[in-house]
Amino acid sequence: MIPRYSRPAMTVIWSAETRYRIWFEIEAHATDALADLGVVPREAAEALWRWWATKPAIDVAAIDVIEAVTKHDVIAFLTWVTEQVGPEARFMHQGMTSSDVLDTCLAVQLRDAADLLLADLDALLMVLERRAREHKLTPTIGRSHGIHAEPVTFGLKLAYAHAEFARAKARLIAARADIATCAISGAVGTFANIDPAVEAHVAAKLGLTPEPVSTQVIPRDRHAMFFATLGVIAGSVERLATEVRHLQRTEVLEAEEYFSPGQKGSSAMPHKRNPVLTENLTGLARMVRGYVTPALENVALWHERDISHSSVERYIGPDATITLDFALARLTGVIDKLLVYPERMQRNLDRMGGLVHSQRVLLALTQAGVTREDAYRLVQRNAMRVWDSDGTLSLAELLKADPEVTAALTPEQIEAEFDLGYHLKHVDTVFKRVFGAA
């Protein structure tokens, strides 16, 4: 992943040094278990841990040199460790196959990446709740098909997002549990040359769960679900980013990204304040979703093992998690500093001459005895006059001047249907559902 869209804590999970350190721990814990079973000498396990206690530097370049000859990354690593530890290291990897190391390591990396992403989601949820409560009763126009519909509040818009990301967190917790499995089952997964107790020991030491039944690899449906979950979270990122982008349009301008002192919006037009962060988030979300299809295609491996999935995962493991980590942090910053303009929201609410209250008049007419078809016709014909006037006419005044309407409703009854507060009476109920009673 390019540094521009990377954060250090997530990036380090995918570094070569981290990978080799996890590999060593898998091998050393397995050797411990093999020593307990009497398969290898206890001294072999002790020698490995004695060397590890010196906090050795992992010489990635030296391992690469060996791999250039062996054309096999795990063998290259084992060769290098043996050169460091000495003859006792020959007992490493007894009864194991490369996939035992590679798949178990990937499980650790994806689990640790999920932990960072869960922390990202917690930070975003906290900011969304704070800003939602701040604007709980800030009225704004709700839109359907991009067209003014009925009043909502800006706090409700943020509550929608909070509920969505809370679901994302629950899904990621499940995906984390699903991916955190360990396989130390040897060639084709039969445990023919290694006792299942070794797998259980390594899993316990690494905080994983033994894979109930592996072939020579951990089944890739687990990975597909993990990356699909990241893709859905990315979709939620884009949904909120798109909302901000629309609200920042000049003709809307109900909210906008924070524009810092000295920031420039355009190389040509000094007046520009562009929604560059949320546009960037839209692009990053596309990338994360793009990794879902390869993960799904990895499920169908040949027989007990092939490596068609390997090159894919070397890309999508780091890139999907690093990109989503960056995107969630950026989105949190956008919402935290989002500039909100209640006065502009009110102006937009009032812009179309009260059309946003048309449903209330429709319902009042039906309750007064007018058929729904006639009520719709009466309200619509007056509403279209307001629409054609671009909001310069008032729907309430036109209705009060319409004899067919006033035959059913008094002017005072008509006016009462244009109360903005009516639309906000259940905001508390929604907030309690989303945030609890506090």
GROMACS .gro file of C-alpha atoms in nm:
model
  438
    1MET     CA    1   0.000   0.000   0.000
    2ILE     CA    2   0.129   0.348  -0.081
    3PRO     CA    3   0.239   0.558   0.219
    4ARG     CA    4  -0.010   0.835   0.135
    5TYR     CA    5  -0.298   0.617   0.253
    6SER     CA    6  -0.123   0.420   0.527
    7ARG     CA    7  -0.103   0.453   0.903
    8PRO     CA    8   0.195   0.309   1.095
    9ALA     CA    9   0.019   0.073   1.338
   10MET     CA   10  -0.164  -0.112   1.060
   11THR     CA   11   0.131  -0.106   0.822
   12VAL     CA   12   0.363  -0.274   1.073
   13ILE     CA   13   0.130  -0.576   1.094
   14TRP     CA   14   0.211  -0.650   0.731
   15SER     CA   15   0.585  -0.586   0.741
   16ALA     CA   16   0.824  -0.867   0.652
   17GLU     CA   17   0.979  -0.849   0.998
   18THR     CA   18   0.642  -0.893   1.170
   19ARG     CA   19   0.560  -1.185   0.944
   20TYR     CA   20   0.886  -1.361   1.023
   21ARG     CA   21   0.844  -1.301   1.397
   22ILE     CA   22   0.502  -1.466   1.384
   23TRP     CA   23   0.649  -1.753   1.184
   24PHE     CA   24   0.912  -1.805   1.451
   25GLU     CA   25   0.658  -1.810   1.731
   26ILE     CA   26   0.449  -2.067   1.544
   27GLU     CA   27   0.756  -2.289   1.491
   28ALA     CA   28   0.887  -2.246   1.847
   29HIS     CA   29   0.550  -2.316   2.012
   30ALA     CA   30   0.507  -2.622   1.790
   31THR     CA   31   0.856  -2.742   1.889
   32ASP     CA   32   0.761  -2.692   2.255
   33ALA     CA   33   0.456  -2.913   2.208
   34LEU     CA   34   0.657  -3.173   2.019
   35ALA     CA   35   0.908  -3.180   2.306
   36ASP     CA   36   0.623  -3.235   2.552
   37LEU     CA   37   0.518  -3.534   2.342
   38GLY     CA   38   0.872  -3.668   2.334
   39VAL     CA   39   0.898  -3.632   1.957
   40VAL     CA   40   1.193  -3.390   1.970
   41PRO     CA   41   1.449  -3.319   2.245
   42ARG     CA   42   1.353  -3.061   2.506
   43GLU     CA   43   1.688  -2.894   2.437
   44ALA     CA   44   1.574  -2.813   2.083
   45ALA     CA   45   1.280  -2.605   2.208
   46GLU     CA   46   1.492  -2.440   2.477
   47ALA     CA   47   1.756  -2.342   2.222
   48LEU     CA   48   1.497  -2.169   2.008
   49TRP     CA   49   1.355  -1.969   2.296
   50ARG     CA   50   1.701  -1.891   2.435
   51TRP     CA   51   1.796  -1.731   2.103
   52TRP     CA   52   1.460  -1.550   2.086
   53ALA     CA   53   1.516  -1.405   2.434
   54THR     CA   54   1.813  -1.211   2.296
   55LYS     CA   55   1.560  -1.008   2.094
   56PRO     CA   56   1.737  -1.079   1.767
   57ALA     CA   57   1.695  -0.855   1.467
   58ILE     CA   58   1.527  -1.026   1.175
   59ASP     CA   59   1.761  -0.998   0.877
   60VAL     CA   60   1.504  -0.974   0.601
   61ALA     CA   61   1.768  -0.913   0.336
   62ALA     CA   62   1.957  -1.229   0.434
   63ILE     CA   63   1.639  -1.436   0.415
   64ASP     CA   64   1.569  -1.288   0.072
   65VAL     CA   65   1.913  -1.398  -0.045
   66ILE     CA   66   1.843  -1.755   0.066
   67GLU     CA   67   1.499  -1.749  -0.097
   68ALA     CA   68   1.655  -1.641  -0.425
   69VAL     CA   69   1.819  -1.985  -0.427
   70THR     CA   70   1.551  -2.202  -0.263
   71LYS     CA   71   1.257  -2.034  -0.438
   72HIS     CA   72   1.063  -2.116  -0.120
   73ASP     CA   73   1.001  -1.855   0.148
   74VAL     CA   74   0.939  -2.087   0.444
   75ILE     CA   75   1.247  -2.297   0.372
   76ALA     CA   76   1.452  -1.980   0.337
   77PHE     CA   77   1.332  -1.862   0.677
   78LEU     CA   78   1.399  -2.198   0.844
   79THR     CA   79   1.746  -2.205   0.691
   80TRP     CA   80   1.824  -1.859   0.825
   81VAL     CA   81   1.698  -1.944   1.175
   82THR     CA   82   1.909  -2.259   1.177
   83GLU     CA   83   2.214  -2.050   1.091
   84GLN     CA   84   2.142  -1.830   1.395
   85VAL     CA   85   2.041  -2.096   1.648
   86GLY     CA   86   2.266  -2.385   1.560
   87PRO     CA   87   2.215  -2.761   1.523
   88GLU     CA   88   1.921  -2.781   1.766
   89ALA     CA   89   1.710  -2.588   1.514
   90ARG     CA   90   1.699  -2.893   1.288
   91PHE     CA   91   1.404  -3.016   1.495
   92MET     CA   92   1.186  -2.724   1.389
   93HIS     CA   93   0.898  -2.793   1.150
   94GLN     CA   94   0.876  -3.164   1.242
   95GLY     CA   95   0.567  -3.308   1.069
   96MET     CA   96   0.454  -2.963   0.953
   97THR     CA   97   0.396  -2.820   0.609
   98SER     CA   98   0.442  -2.464   0.485
   99SER     CA   99   0.070  -2.391   0.493
  100ASP     CA  100   0.063  -2.458   0.867
  101VAL     CA  101   0.295  -2.162   0.911
  102LEU     CA  102   0.156  -1.938   0.636
  103ASP     CA  103  -0.213  -1.981   0.716
  104THR     CA  104  -0.172  -1.955   1.091
  105CYS     CA  105   0.039  -1.643   1.047
  106LEU     CA  106  -0.222  -1.487   0.818
  107ALA     CA  107  -0.486  -1.560   1.080
  108VAL     CA  108  -0.281  -1.370   1.340
  109GLN     CA  109  -0.230  -1.077   1.105
  110LEU     CA  110  -0.595  -1.052   1.004
  111ARG     CA  111  -0.706  -1.082   1.366
  112ASP     CA  112  -0.467  -0.806   1.472
  113ALA     CA  113  -0.578  -0.593   1.178
  114ALA     CA  114  -0.939  -0.647   1.284
  115ASP     CA  115  -0.853  -0.523   1.634
  116LEU     CA  116  -0.722  -0.197   1.489
  117LEU     CA  117  -1.027  -0.162   1.265
  118LEU     CA  118  -1.257  -0.221   1.562
  119ALA     CA  119  -1.077   0.057   1.749
  120ASP     CA  120  -1.126   0.278   1.441
  121LEU     CA  121  -1.497   0.202   1.444
  122ASP     CA  122  -1.521   0.282   1.815
  123ALA     CA  123  -1.360   0.622   1.753
  124LEU     CA  124  -1.598   0.692   1.464
  125LEU     CA  125  -1.902   0.583   1.664
  126MET     CA  126  -1.803   0.813   1.948
  127VAL     CA  127  -1.775   1.113   1.717
  128LEU     CA  128  -2.100   1.030   1.538
  129GLU     CA  129  -2.287   1.011   1.867
  130ARG     CA  130  -2.143   1.340   1.990
  131ARG     CA  131  -2.231   1.526   1.671
  132ALA     CA  132  -2.573   1.357   1.648
  133ARG     CA  133  -2.664   1.471   1.998
  134GLU     CA  134  -2.533   1.818   1.919
  135HIS     CA  135  -2.774   1.843   1.625
  136LYS     CA  136  -3.050   1.622   1.758
  137LEU     CA  137  -3.315   1.888   1.696
  138THR     CA  138  -3.148   2.087   1.417
  139PRO     CA  139  -3.418   2.076   1.147
  140THR     CA  140  -3.317   2.007   0.790
  141ILE     CA  141  -3.482   1.879   0.478
  142GLY     CA  142  -3.503   1.509   0.411
  143ARG     CA  143  -3.463   1.419   0.046
  144SER     CA  144  -3.583   1.127  -0.160
  145HIS     CA  145  -3.447   1.087  -0.512
  146GLY     CA  146  -3.246   1.402  -0.437
  147ILE     CA  147  -3.571   1.603  -0.415
  148HIS     CA  148  -3.710   1.779  -0.106
  149ALA     CA  149  -3.937   1.533   0.078
  150GLU     CA  150  -4.020   1.607   0.444
  151PRO     CA  151  -3.833   1.757   0.740
  152VAL     CA  152  -3.584   1.554   0.943
  153THR     CA  153  -3.304   1.666   1.173
  154PHE     CA  154  -2.934   1.669   1.106
  155GLY     CA  155  -2.893   1.466   1.422
  156LEU     CA  156  -3.108   1.194   1.268
  157LYS     CA  157  -2.883   1.186   0.963
  158LEU     CA  158  -2.587   1.118   1.190
  159ALA     CA  159  -2.789   0.868   1.395
  160TYR     CA  160  -2.855   0.672   1.075
  161ALA     CA  161  -2.479   0.653   1.022
  162HIS     CA  162  -2.414   0.557   1.384
  163ALA     CA  163  -2.658   0.266   1.364
  164GLU     CA  164  -2.500   0.152   1.037
  165PHE     CA  165  -2.147   0.157   1.176
  166ALA     CA  166  -2.266  -0.017   1.493
  167ARG     CA  167  -2.386  -0.298   1.268
  168ALA     CA  168  -2.048  -0.286   1.093
  169LYS     CA  169  -1.875  -0.333   1.427
  170ALA     CA  170  -2.091  -0.635   1.511
  171ARG     CA  171  -2.015  -0.790   1.172
  172LEU     CA  172  -1.643  -0.729   1.211
  173ILE     CA  173  -1.641  -0.887   1.558
  174ALA     CA  174  -1.798  -1.197   1.404
  175ALA     CA  175  -1.558  -1.193   1.109
  176ARG     CA  176  -1.263  -1.156   1.347
  177ALA     CA  177  -1.372  -1.464   1.540
  178ASP     CA  178  -1.425  -1.656   1.218
  179ILE     CA  179  -1.082  -1.576   1.074
  180ALA     CA  180  -0.880  -1.639   1.393
  181THR     CA  181  -0.817  -2.010   1.340
  182CYS     CA  182  -0.497  -2.213   1.355
  183ALA     CA  183  -0.402  -2.512   1.139
  184ILE     CA  184  -0.101  -2.725   1.232
  185SER     CA  185  -0.220  -3.045   1.065
  186GLY     CA  186   0.060  -3.132   0.825
  187ALA     CA  187   0.041  -3.238   0.462
  188VAL     CA  188  -0.321  -3.265   0.337
  189GLY     CA  189  -0.445  -3.196   0.690
  190THR     CA  190  -0.457  -3.551   0.824
  191PHE     CA  191  -0.222  -3.506   1.126
  192ALA     CA  192  -0.038  -3.814   0.999
  193ASN     CA  193   0.301  -3.678   1.099
  194ILE     CA  194   0.206  -3.441   1.381
  195ASP     CA  195  -0.023  -3.484   1.679
  196PRO     CA  196  -0.338  -3.266   1.700
  197ALA     CA  197  -0.216  -3.166   2.047
  198VAL     CA  198   0.052  -2.956   1.877
  199GLU     CA  199  -0.213  -2.757   1.691
  200ALA     CA  200  -0.409  -2.705   2.013
  201HIS     CA  201  -0.096  -2.584   2.193
  202VAL     CA  202   0.002  -2.338   1.919
  203ALA     CA  203  -0.355  -2.210   1.893
  204ALA     CA  204  -0.372  -2.145   2.268
  205LYS     CA  205  -0.038  -1.963   2.270
  206LEU     CA  206  -0.136  -1.739   1.979
  207GLY     CA  207  -0.491  -1.672   2.094
  208LEU     CA  208  -0.646  -1.861   1.805
  209THR     CA  209  -0.898  -2.146   1.772
  210PRO     CA  210  -0.796  -2.479   1.617
  211GLU     CA  211  -0.943  -2.520   1.269
  212PRO     CA  212  -1.202  -2.801   1.308
  213VAL     CA  213  -1.107  -2.960   0.977
  214SER     CA  214  -0.844  -2.825   0.742
  215THR     CA  215  -0.718  -2.974   0.420
  216GLN     CA  216  -0.362  -2.857   0.373
  217VAL     CA  217  -0.496  -2.505   0.411
  218ILE     CA  218  -0.751  -2.326   0.625
  219PRO     CA  219  -1.076  -2.309   0.423
  220ARG     CA  220  -1.098  -1.981   0.234
  221ASP     CA  221  -1.466  -1.921   0.298
  222ARG     CA  222  -1.345  -1.770   0.625
  223HIS     CA  223  -1.125  -1.523   0.442
  224ALA     CA  224  -1.397  -1.445   0.190
  225MET     CA  225  -1.635  -1.349   0.472
  226PHE     CA  226  -1.368  -1.136   0.635
  227PHE     CA  227  -1.297  -0.935   0.321
  228ALA     CA  228  -1.666  -0.914   0.235
  229THR     CA  229  -1.721  -0.759   0.577
  230LEU     CA  230  -1.450  -0.502   0.503
  231GLY     CA  231  -1.622  -0.432   0.173
  232VAL     CA  232  -1.956  -0.366   0.342
  233ILE     CA  233  -1.789  -0.132   0.591
  234ALA     CA  234  -1.630   0.051   0.298
  235GLY     CA  235  -1.978   0.086   0.146
  236SER     CA  236  -2.095   0.253   0.467
  237VAL     CA  237  -1.795   0.486   0.455
  238GLU     CA  238  -1.891   0.590   0.104
  239ARG     CA  239  -2.256   0.636   0.196
  240LEU     CA  240  -2.171   0.890   0.465
  241ALA     CA  241  -1.902   1.053   0.252
  242THR     CA  242  -2.150   1.094  -0.034
  243GLU     CA  243  -2.398   1.262   0.201
  244VAL     CA  244  -2.136   1.515   0.304
  245ARG     CA  245  -2.035   1.574  -0.057
  246HIS     CA  246  -2.392   1.656  -0.153
  247LEU     CA  247  -2.448   1.880   0.147
  248GLN     CA  248  -2.135   2.079   0.054
  249ARG     CA  249  -2.259   2.166  -0.296
  250THR     CA  250  -2.279   2.543  -0.334
  251GLU     CA  251  -2.654   2.543  -0.399
  252VAL     CA  252  -2.708   2.328  -0.087
  253LEU     CA  253  -2.425   2.421   0.154
  254GLU     CA  254  -2.585   2.282   0.467
  255ALA     CA  255  -2.257   2.132   0.588
  256GLU     CA  256  -1.899   2.118   0.466
  257GLU     CA  257  -1.560   1.975   0.543
  258TYR     CA  258  -1.340   2.186   0.767
  259PHE     CA  259  -1.120   2.417   0.558
  260SER     CA  260  -0.800   2.495   0.746
  261PRO     CA  261  -0.610   2.825   0.737
  262GLY     CA  262  -0.375   2.828   0.440
  263GLN     CA  263  -0.555   2.544   0.266
  264LYS     CA  264  -0.607   2.582  -0.109
  265GLY     CA  265  -0.903   2.441  -0.297
  266SER     CA  266  -0.795   2.498  -0.656
  267SER     CA  267  -0.477   2.586  -0.841
  268ALA     CA  268  -0.681   2.812  -1.072
  269MET     CA  269  -0.981   2.942  -0.872
  270PRO     CA  270  -0.897   3.099  -0.535
  271HIS     CA  271  -1.256   3.086  -0.412
  272LYS     CA  272  -1.287   2.705  -0.419
  273ARG     CA  273  -1.352   2.496  -0.104
  274ASN     CA  274  -1.384   2.144  -0.238
  275PRO     CA  275  -1.497   1.827  -0.052
  276VAL     CA  276  -1.164   1.661  -0.122
  277LEU     CA  277  -1.158   1.438   0.186
  278THR     CA  278  -1.496   1.279   0.122
  279GLU     CA  279  -1.419   1.245  -0.248
  280ASN     CA  280  -1.101   1.068  -0.144
  281LEU     CA  281  -1.303   0.843   0.086
  282THR     CA  282  -1.530   0.751  -0.203
  283GLY     CA  283  -1.228   0.639  -0.403
  284LEU     CA  284  -1.075   0.445  -0.113
  285ALA     CA  285  -1.407   0.267  -0.053
  286ARG     CA  286  -1.406   0.153  -0.415
  287MET     CA  287  -1.063   0.000  -0.363
  288VAL     CA  288  -1.163  -0.192  -0.051
  289ARG     CA  289  -1.473  -0.329  -0.222
  290GLY     CA  290  -1.257  -0.427  -0.517
  291TYR     CA  291  -1.073  -0.679  -0.299
  292VAL     CA  292  -1.392  -0.871  -0.217
  293THR     CA  293  -1.428  -1.051  -0.550
  294PRO     CA  294  -1.074  -1.198  -0.546
  295ALA     CA  295  -1.135  -1.320  -0.191
  296LEU     CA  296  -1.454  -1.494  -0.302
  297GLU     CA  297  -1.272  -1.651  -0.596
  298ASN     CA  298  -1.010  -1.789  -0.356
  299VAL     CA  299  -1.267  -2.020  -0.197
  300ALA     CA  300  -1.255  -2.273  -0.481
  301LEU     CA  301  -0.907  -2.425  -0.441
  302TRP     CA  302  -0.804  -2.754  -0.600
  303HIS     CA  303  -0.842  -3.063  -0.385
  304GLU     CA  304  -0.650  -3.040  -0.057
  305ARG     CA  305  -0.420  -2.754  -0.157
  306ASP     CA  306  -0.307  -2.522  -0.430
  307ILE     CA  307  -0.147  -2.177  -0.416
  308SER     CA  308  -0.374  -1.983  -0.650
  309HIS     CA  309  -0.496  -1.793  -0.344
  310SER     CA  310  -0.148  -1.702  -0.223
  311SER     CA  311  -0.060  -1.420  -0.459
  312VAL     CA  312  -0.408  -1.273  -0.415
  313GLU     CA  313  -0.380  -1.265  -0.037
  314ARG     CA  314  -0.035  -1.106  -0.046
  315TYR     CA  315  -0.210  -0.812  -0.213
  316ILE     CA  316  -0.548  -0.794  -0.050
  317GLY     CA  317  -0.449  -0.872   0.309
  318PRO     CA  318  -0.232  -0.563   0.352
  319ASP     CA  319  -0.409  -0.337   0.103
  320ALA     CA  320  -0.767  -0.389   0.218
  321THR     CA  321  -0.692  -0.351   0.589
  322ILE     CA  322  -0.447  -0.061   0.550
  323THR     CA  323  -0.686   0.125   0.319
  324LEU     CA  324  -0.991   0.077   0.540
  325ASP     CA  325  -0.793   0.174   0.850
  326PHE     CA  326  -0.693   0.499   0.682
  327ALA     CA  327  -1.044   0.562   0.551
  328LEU     CA  328  -1.213   0.513   0.889
  329ALA     CA  329  -0.966   0.748   1.057
  330ARG     CA  330  -1.017   1.008   0.786
  331LEU     CA  331  -1.395   0.981   0.808
  332THR     CA  332  -1.376   1.025   1.186
  333GLY     CA  333  -1.179   1.345   1.133
  334VAL     CA  334  -1.428   1.472   0.877
  335ILE     CA  335  -1.727   1.423   1.107
  336ASP     CA  336  -1.539   1.556   1.412
  337LYS     CA  337  -1.461   1.887   1.238
  338LEU     CA  338  -1.763   1.903   1.007
  339LEU     CA  339  -1.894   2.257   0.968
  340VAL     CA  340  -2.274   2.259   1.006
  341TYR     CA  341  -2.495   2.550   0.898
  342PRO     CA  342  -2.841   2.534   1.066
  343GLU     CA  343  -2.948   2.868   0.919
  344ARG     CA  344  -2.886   2.742   0.567
  345MET     CA  345  -3.075   2.424   0.650
  346GLN     CA  346  -3.372   2.631   0.759
  347ARG     CA  347  -3.355   2.845   0.444
  348ASN     CA  348  -3.356   2.532   0.230
  349LEU     CA  349  -3.649   2.395   0.429
  350ASP     CA  350  -3.845   2.712   0.359
  351ARG     CA  351  -3.731   2.748   0.000
  352MET     CA  352  -4.021   2.573  -0.173
  353GLY     CA  353  -4.313   2.754  -0.018
  354GLY     CA  354  -4.415   2.486   0.231
  355LEU     CA  355  -4.431   2.193  -0.013
  356VAL     CA  356  -4.263   1.975   0.249
  357HIS     CA  357  -4.592   1.972   0.444
  358SER     CA  358  -4.808   1.844   0.158
  359GLN     CA  359  -4.862   1.498   0.310
  360ARG     CA  360  -5.002   1.644   0.630
  361VAL     CA  361  -5.266   1.836   0.434
  362LEU     CA  362  -5.346   1.524   0.231
  363LEU     CA  363  -5.405   1.325   0.550
  364ALA     CA  364  -5.608   1.604   0.710
  365LEU     CA  365  -5.840   1.612   0.409
  366THR     CA  366  -5.895   1.236   0.422
  367GLN     CA  367  -5.971   1.259   0.794
  368ALA     CA  368  -6.222   1.533   0.713
  369GLY     CA  369  -6.413   1.297   0.484
  370VAL     CA  370  -6.252   1.363   0.143
  371THR     CA  371  -6.158   1.054  -0.056
  372ARG     CA  372  -5.786   0.992  -0.081
  373GLU     CA  373  -5.795   1.030  -0.459
  374ASP     CA  374  -5.968   1.368  -0.438
  375ALA     CA  375  -5.747   1.483  -0.150
  376TYR     CA  376  -5.434   1.395  -0.348
  377ARG     CA  377  -5.571   1.582  -0.652
  378LEU     CA  378  -5.653   1.894  -0.453
  379VAL     CA  379  -5.316   1.913  -0.279
  380GLN     CA  380  -5.116   1.826  -0.590
  381ARG     CA  381  -5.276   2.088  -0.814
  382ASN     CA  382  -5.185   2.359  -0.562
  383ALA     CA  383  -4.843   2.209  -0.496
  384MET     CA  384  -4.758   2.213  -0.867
  385ARG     CA  385  -4.832   2.586  -0.882
  386VAL     CA  386  -4.584   2.639  -0.599
  387TRP     CA  387  -4.331   2.412  -0.774
  388ASP     CA  388  -4.365   2.603  -1.102
  389SER     CA  389  -4.319   2.931  -0.916
  390ASP     CA  390  -3.988   2.801  -0.774
  391GLY     CA  391  -4.123   2.849  -0.424
  392THR     CA  392  -4.232   3.210  -0.458
  393LEU     CA  393  -4.593   3.109  -0.396
  394SER     CA  394  -4.709   2.965  -0.062
  395LEU     CA  395  -4.878   2.628  -0.053
  396ALA     CA  396  -5.068   2.721   0.264
  397GLU     CA  397  -5.206   3.041   0.107
  398LEU     CA  398  -5.307   2.864  -0.215
  399LEU     CA  399  -5.486   2.593  -0.018
  400LYS     CA  400  -5.669   2.854   0.192
  401ALA     CA  401  -5.786   3.015  -0.133
  402ASP     CA  402  -5.907   2.686  -0.286
  403PRO     CA  403  -6.285   2.645  -0.230
  404GLU     CA  404  -6.273   2.266  -0.259
  405VAL     CA  405  -6.010   2.253   0.016
  406THR     CA  406  -6.180   2.504   0.245
  407ALA     CA  407  -6.503   2.311   0.209
  408ALA     CA  408  -6.337   2.044   0.422
  409LEU     CA  409  -6.080   2.238   0.629
  410THR     CA  410  -6.087   2.584   0.788
  411PRO     CA  411  -5.797   2.822   0.723
  412GLU     CA  412  -5.685   2.764   1.082
  413GLN     CA  413  -5.686   2.388   1.031
  414ILE     CA  414  -5.484   2.427   0.712
  415GLU     CA  415  -5.230   2.649   0.885
  416ALA     CA  416  -5.192   2.398   1.165
  417GLU     CA  417  -5.070   2.139   0.917
  418PHE     CA  418  -4.760   2.349   0.846
  419ASP     CA  419  -4.608   2.308   1.192
  420LEU     CA  420  -4.241   2.202   1.161
  421GLY     CA  421  -4.235   2.061   1.515
  422TYR     CA  422  -4.489   1.797   1.419
  423HIS     CA  423  -4.223   1.616   1.215
  424LEU     CA  424  -3.979   1.602   1.505
  425LYS     CA  425  -4.202   1.460   1.777
  426HIS     CA  426  -4.047   1.111   1.766
  427VAL     CA  427  -3.682   1.210   1.742
  428ASP     CA  428  -3.635   1.113   2.107
  429THR     CA  429  -3.772   0.766   2.034
  430VAL     CA  430  -3.527   0.712   1.750
  431PHE     CA  431  -3.235   0.839   1.958
  432LYS     CA  432  -3.322   0.602   2.242
  433ARG     CA  433  -3.326   0.314   1.995
  434VAL     CA  434  -2.987   0.410   1.855
  435PHE     CA  435  -2.801   0.539   2.160
  436GLY     CA  436  -2.993   0.401   2.456
  437ALA     CA  437  -3.178   0.586   2.728
  438ALA     CA  438  -2.884   0.800   2.849
   0.00000   0.00000   0.00000
